[in-house]
C-alpha positions as CSV (number, residue, x, y, z in Angstrom):
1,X,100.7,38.8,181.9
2,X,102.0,42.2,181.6
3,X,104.3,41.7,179.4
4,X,101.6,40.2,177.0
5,X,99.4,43.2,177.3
6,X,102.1,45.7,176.1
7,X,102.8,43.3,173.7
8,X,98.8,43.4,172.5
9,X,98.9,47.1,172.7
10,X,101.8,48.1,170.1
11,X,100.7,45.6,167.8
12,X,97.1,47.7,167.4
13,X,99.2,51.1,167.5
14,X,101.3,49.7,164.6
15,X,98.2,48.7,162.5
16,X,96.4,51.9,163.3
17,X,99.4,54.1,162.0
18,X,99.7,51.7,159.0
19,X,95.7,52.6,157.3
20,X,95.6,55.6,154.5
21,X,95.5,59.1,155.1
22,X,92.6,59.5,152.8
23,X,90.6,62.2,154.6
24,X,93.5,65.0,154.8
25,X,94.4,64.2,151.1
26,X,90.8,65.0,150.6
27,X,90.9,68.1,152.3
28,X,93.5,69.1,150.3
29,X,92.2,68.0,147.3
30,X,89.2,70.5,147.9
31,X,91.5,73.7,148.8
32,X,92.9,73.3,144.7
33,X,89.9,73.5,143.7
34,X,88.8,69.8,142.5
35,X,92.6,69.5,140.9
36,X,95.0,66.9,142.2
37,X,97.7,67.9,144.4
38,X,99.8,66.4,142.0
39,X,100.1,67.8,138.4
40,X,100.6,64.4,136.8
41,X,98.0,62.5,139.3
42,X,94.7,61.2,137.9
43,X,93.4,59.4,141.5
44,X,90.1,59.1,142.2
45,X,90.1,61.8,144.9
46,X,89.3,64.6,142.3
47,X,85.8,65.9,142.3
48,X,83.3,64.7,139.4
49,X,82.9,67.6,136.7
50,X,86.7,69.3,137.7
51,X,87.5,71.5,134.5
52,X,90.8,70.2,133.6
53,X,93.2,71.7,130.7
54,X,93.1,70.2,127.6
55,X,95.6,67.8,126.4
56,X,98.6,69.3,125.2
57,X,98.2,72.5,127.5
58,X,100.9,75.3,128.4
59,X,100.4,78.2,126.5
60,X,97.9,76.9,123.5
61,X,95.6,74.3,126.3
62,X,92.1,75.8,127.2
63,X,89.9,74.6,129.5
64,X,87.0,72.9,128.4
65,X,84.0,70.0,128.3
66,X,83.4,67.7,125.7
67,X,81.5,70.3,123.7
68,X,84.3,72.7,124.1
69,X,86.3,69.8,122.3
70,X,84.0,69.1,119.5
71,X,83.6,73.1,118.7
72,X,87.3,73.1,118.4
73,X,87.7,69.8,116.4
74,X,85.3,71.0,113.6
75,X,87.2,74.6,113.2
76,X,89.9,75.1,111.4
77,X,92.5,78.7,111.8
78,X,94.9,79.5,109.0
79,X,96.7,82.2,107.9
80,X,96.6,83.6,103.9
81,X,98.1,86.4,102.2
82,X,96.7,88.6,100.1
83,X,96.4,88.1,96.0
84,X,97.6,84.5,96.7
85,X,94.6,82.1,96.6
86,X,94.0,79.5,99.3
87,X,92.3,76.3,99.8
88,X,89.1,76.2,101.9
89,X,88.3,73.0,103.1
90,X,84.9,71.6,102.9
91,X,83.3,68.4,105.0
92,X,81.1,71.2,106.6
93,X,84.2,72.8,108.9
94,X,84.2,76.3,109.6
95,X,87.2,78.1,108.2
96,X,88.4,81.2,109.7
97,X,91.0,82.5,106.8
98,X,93.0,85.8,109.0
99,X,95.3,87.7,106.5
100,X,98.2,89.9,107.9
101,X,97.5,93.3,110.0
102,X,96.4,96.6,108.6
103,X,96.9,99.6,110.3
104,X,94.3,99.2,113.0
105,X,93.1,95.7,112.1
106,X,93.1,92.5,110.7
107,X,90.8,91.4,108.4
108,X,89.5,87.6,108.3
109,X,86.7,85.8,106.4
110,X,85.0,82.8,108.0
111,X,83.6,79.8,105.9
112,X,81.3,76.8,106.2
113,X,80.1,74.1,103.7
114,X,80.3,70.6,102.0
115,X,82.6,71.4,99.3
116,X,85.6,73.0,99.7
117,X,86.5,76.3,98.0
118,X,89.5,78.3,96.9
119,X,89.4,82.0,98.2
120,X,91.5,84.7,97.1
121,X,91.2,88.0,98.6
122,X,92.7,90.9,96.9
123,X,93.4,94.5,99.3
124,X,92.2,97.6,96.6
125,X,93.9,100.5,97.9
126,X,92.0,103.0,96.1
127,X,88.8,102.3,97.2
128,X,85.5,104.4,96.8
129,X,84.9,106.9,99.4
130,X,83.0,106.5,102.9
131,X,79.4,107.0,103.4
132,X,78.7,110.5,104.2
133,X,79.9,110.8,108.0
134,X,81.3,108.2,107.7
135,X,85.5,107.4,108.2
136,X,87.3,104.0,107.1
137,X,89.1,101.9,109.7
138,X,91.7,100.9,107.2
139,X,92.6,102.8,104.0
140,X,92.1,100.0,101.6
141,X,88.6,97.4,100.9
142,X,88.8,93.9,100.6
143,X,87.5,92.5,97.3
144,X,86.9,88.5,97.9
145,X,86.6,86.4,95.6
146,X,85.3,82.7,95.7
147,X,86.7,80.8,92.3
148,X,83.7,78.1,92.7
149,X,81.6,80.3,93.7
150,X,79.2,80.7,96.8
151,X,76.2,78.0,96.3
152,X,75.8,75.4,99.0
153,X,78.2,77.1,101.8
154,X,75.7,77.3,105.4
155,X,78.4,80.2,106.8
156,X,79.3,83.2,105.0
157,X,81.1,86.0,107.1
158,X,83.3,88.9,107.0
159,X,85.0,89.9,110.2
160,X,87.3,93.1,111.4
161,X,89.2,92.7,114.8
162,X,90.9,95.3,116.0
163,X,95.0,94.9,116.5
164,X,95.5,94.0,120.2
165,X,95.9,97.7,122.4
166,X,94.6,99.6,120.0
167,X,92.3,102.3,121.2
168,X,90.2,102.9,117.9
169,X,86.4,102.6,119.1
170,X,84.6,100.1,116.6
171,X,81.8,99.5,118.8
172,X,79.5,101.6,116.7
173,X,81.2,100.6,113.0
174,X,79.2,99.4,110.0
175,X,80.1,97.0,107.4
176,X,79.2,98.1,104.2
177,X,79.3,96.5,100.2
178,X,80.5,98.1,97.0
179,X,77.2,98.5,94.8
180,X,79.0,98.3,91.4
181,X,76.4,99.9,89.8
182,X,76.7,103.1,91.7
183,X,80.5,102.6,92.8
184,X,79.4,103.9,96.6
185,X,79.8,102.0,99.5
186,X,76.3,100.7,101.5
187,X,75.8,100.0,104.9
188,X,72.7,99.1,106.2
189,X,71.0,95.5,106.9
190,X,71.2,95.0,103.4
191,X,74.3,94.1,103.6
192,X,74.0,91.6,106.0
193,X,73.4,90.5,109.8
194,X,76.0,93.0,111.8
195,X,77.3,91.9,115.2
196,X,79.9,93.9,117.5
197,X,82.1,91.3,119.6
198,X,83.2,93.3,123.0
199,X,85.4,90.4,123.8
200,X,87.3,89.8,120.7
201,X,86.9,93.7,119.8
202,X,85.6,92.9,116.4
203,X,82.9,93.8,114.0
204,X,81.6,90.4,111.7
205,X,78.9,90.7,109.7
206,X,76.6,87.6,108.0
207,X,76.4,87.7,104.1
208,X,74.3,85.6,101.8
209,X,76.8,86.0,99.0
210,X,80.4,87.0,100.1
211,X,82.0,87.3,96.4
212,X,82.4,91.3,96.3
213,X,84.3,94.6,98.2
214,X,83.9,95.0,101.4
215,X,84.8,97.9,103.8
216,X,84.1,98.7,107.9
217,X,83.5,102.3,108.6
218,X,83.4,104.3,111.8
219,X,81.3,107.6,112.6
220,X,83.1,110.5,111.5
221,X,83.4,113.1,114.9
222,X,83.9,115.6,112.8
223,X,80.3,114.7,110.7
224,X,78.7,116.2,114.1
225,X,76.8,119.3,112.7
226,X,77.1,122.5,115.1
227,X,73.7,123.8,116.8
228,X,72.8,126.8,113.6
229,X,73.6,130.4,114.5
230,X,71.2,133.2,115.0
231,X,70.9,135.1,111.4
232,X,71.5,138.1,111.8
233,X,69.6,141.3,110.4
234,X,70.3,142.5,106.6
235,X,73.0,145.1,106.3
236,X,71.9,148.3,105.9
237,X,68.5,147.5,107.8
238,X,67.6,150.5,110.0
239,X,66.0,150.3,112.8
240,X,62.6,152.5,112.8
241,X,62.3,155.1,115.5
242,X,59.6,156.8,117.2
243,X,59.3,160.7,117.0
244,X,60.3,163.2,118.7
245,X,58.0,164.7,121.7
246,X,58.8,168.2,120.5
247,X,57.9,167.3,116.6
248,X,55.0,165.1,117.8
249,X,53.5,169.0,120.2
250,X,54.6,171.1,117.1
251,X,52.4,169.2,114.5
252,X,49.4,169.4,116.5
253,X,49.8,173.2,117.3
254,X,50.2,173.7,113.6
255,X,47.1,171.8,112.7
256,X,45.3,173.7,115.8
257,X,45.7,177.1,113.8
258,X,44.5,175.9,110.7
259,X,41.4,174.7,112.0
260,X,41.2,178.1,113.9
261,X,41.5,180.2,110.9
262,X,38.9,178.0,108.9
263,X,36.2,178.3,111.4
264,X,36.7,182.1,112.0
265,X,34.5,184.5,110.3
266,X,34.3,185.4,106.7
């Protein structure tokens, strides 16, 4: 009899120790943050809605939905060089067509439409001078040019982002268009919808017609005009005095006598 009881008893002891660990996997699970303990795991532990990197991570995978997924999958990056013309796909992608560093910057044109285009963007390195108090971020304009021109395309924009750790403050920039007739830069919302990026550190503006030259411009902090000075009095201005006490006495007692002598007899 006893010997059947001990029996009974390590058999349940050996079925108890034998049933899944679920609930401290799950705790762990948790403490990650909704990720798998393992990095190749997909078990059905993980929390609904865990952001998990994209496929194809490391360096280049971002974390992101489904509509993180489609945003990416109807943009397209590539790289151009100026004076060499380039295809612009069409299908209604955005294009974002970045051409090698300036001095501060990189310049980059962004595209959008059913047809595709061929862009050629040419850097003039004479360009017309700044609006007044006004300084260029670069010291060339970008003249682009679209060989089928600019009808049908639903995204026209220019764009300036400032080279990584550079300290140049664009924050406060303008874009501006050369008006042929005049051959002077204009800034302004004529030219087009302006928007200043703090993340990326770039200035983009929105065009209705992007064939043209285009330029950014900062504030000039030397365009800030000094309070005006006091003028000061002509030369040779003299100041007017009063007279003298003594002269003032004398010319009384003179005019004293001749009243005197004109009121005594005859």
């Amino acid at each position: 009899m006893k010997l059947s009881w001990i029996t009974l008893v390590a058999a349940q002891l050996s079925a108890v120790s034998a049933l899944p660990t679920s609930i401290d996997r799950g705790s762990a699970l948790v403490s990650r943050g909704g990720r798998a303990a393992d990095a190749g795991e997909a078990g059905a532990g993980a929390e609904i809605g865990a952001s998990e990197p994209a496929v194809g991570g490391g360096a280049g995978g971002k974390a992101g939905g489904e509509a993180g997924e489609e945003n990416k999958a109807n943009e397209v990056e590539q790289q151009a060089q100026f004076d060499t013309p380039i295809a612009v796909g069409g299908n209604n992608i955005k294009t974002d067509t970045l051409y090698p560093p300036g001095v501060n910057g990189v310049f980059e044109v962004e595209l959008q439409g059913p047809v595709g285009r061929t862009l050629t963007v040419t850097e003039n390195k004479s360009p017309a001078a700044p609006p007044a108090g006004f300084i260029a971020v670069e010291p060339v304009s970008w003249i682009i040019s679209l060989a089928e021109g600019t009808d049908g395309l639903t995204l026209q924009k220019v764009d300036y982002i400032l080279n990584a750790n550079n300290t140049l403050d664009i924050s406060k920039g303008q874009a501006a268009r050369l008006c042929t007739e005049t051959n002077a830069f204009v800034i302004g919302p004529a030219v087009g919808e302006l928007e200043f990026e703090r993340e990326e550190n770039e200035l983009t503006v929105t065009v209705a017609n992007i064939n043209g030259e285009f330029a950014f411009f900062i504030p000039d902090p030397a365009a800030v005009a000094a309070p005006p000075a006091v003028p000061a009095p002509p030369a040779g201005t003299a100041t007017p005095t009063a007279p003298a006490t003594g002269e003032a006495l004398s010319g009384q007692a003179l005019m004293d006598a001749i009243l005197a002598h004109l009121s005594g007899p005859a």
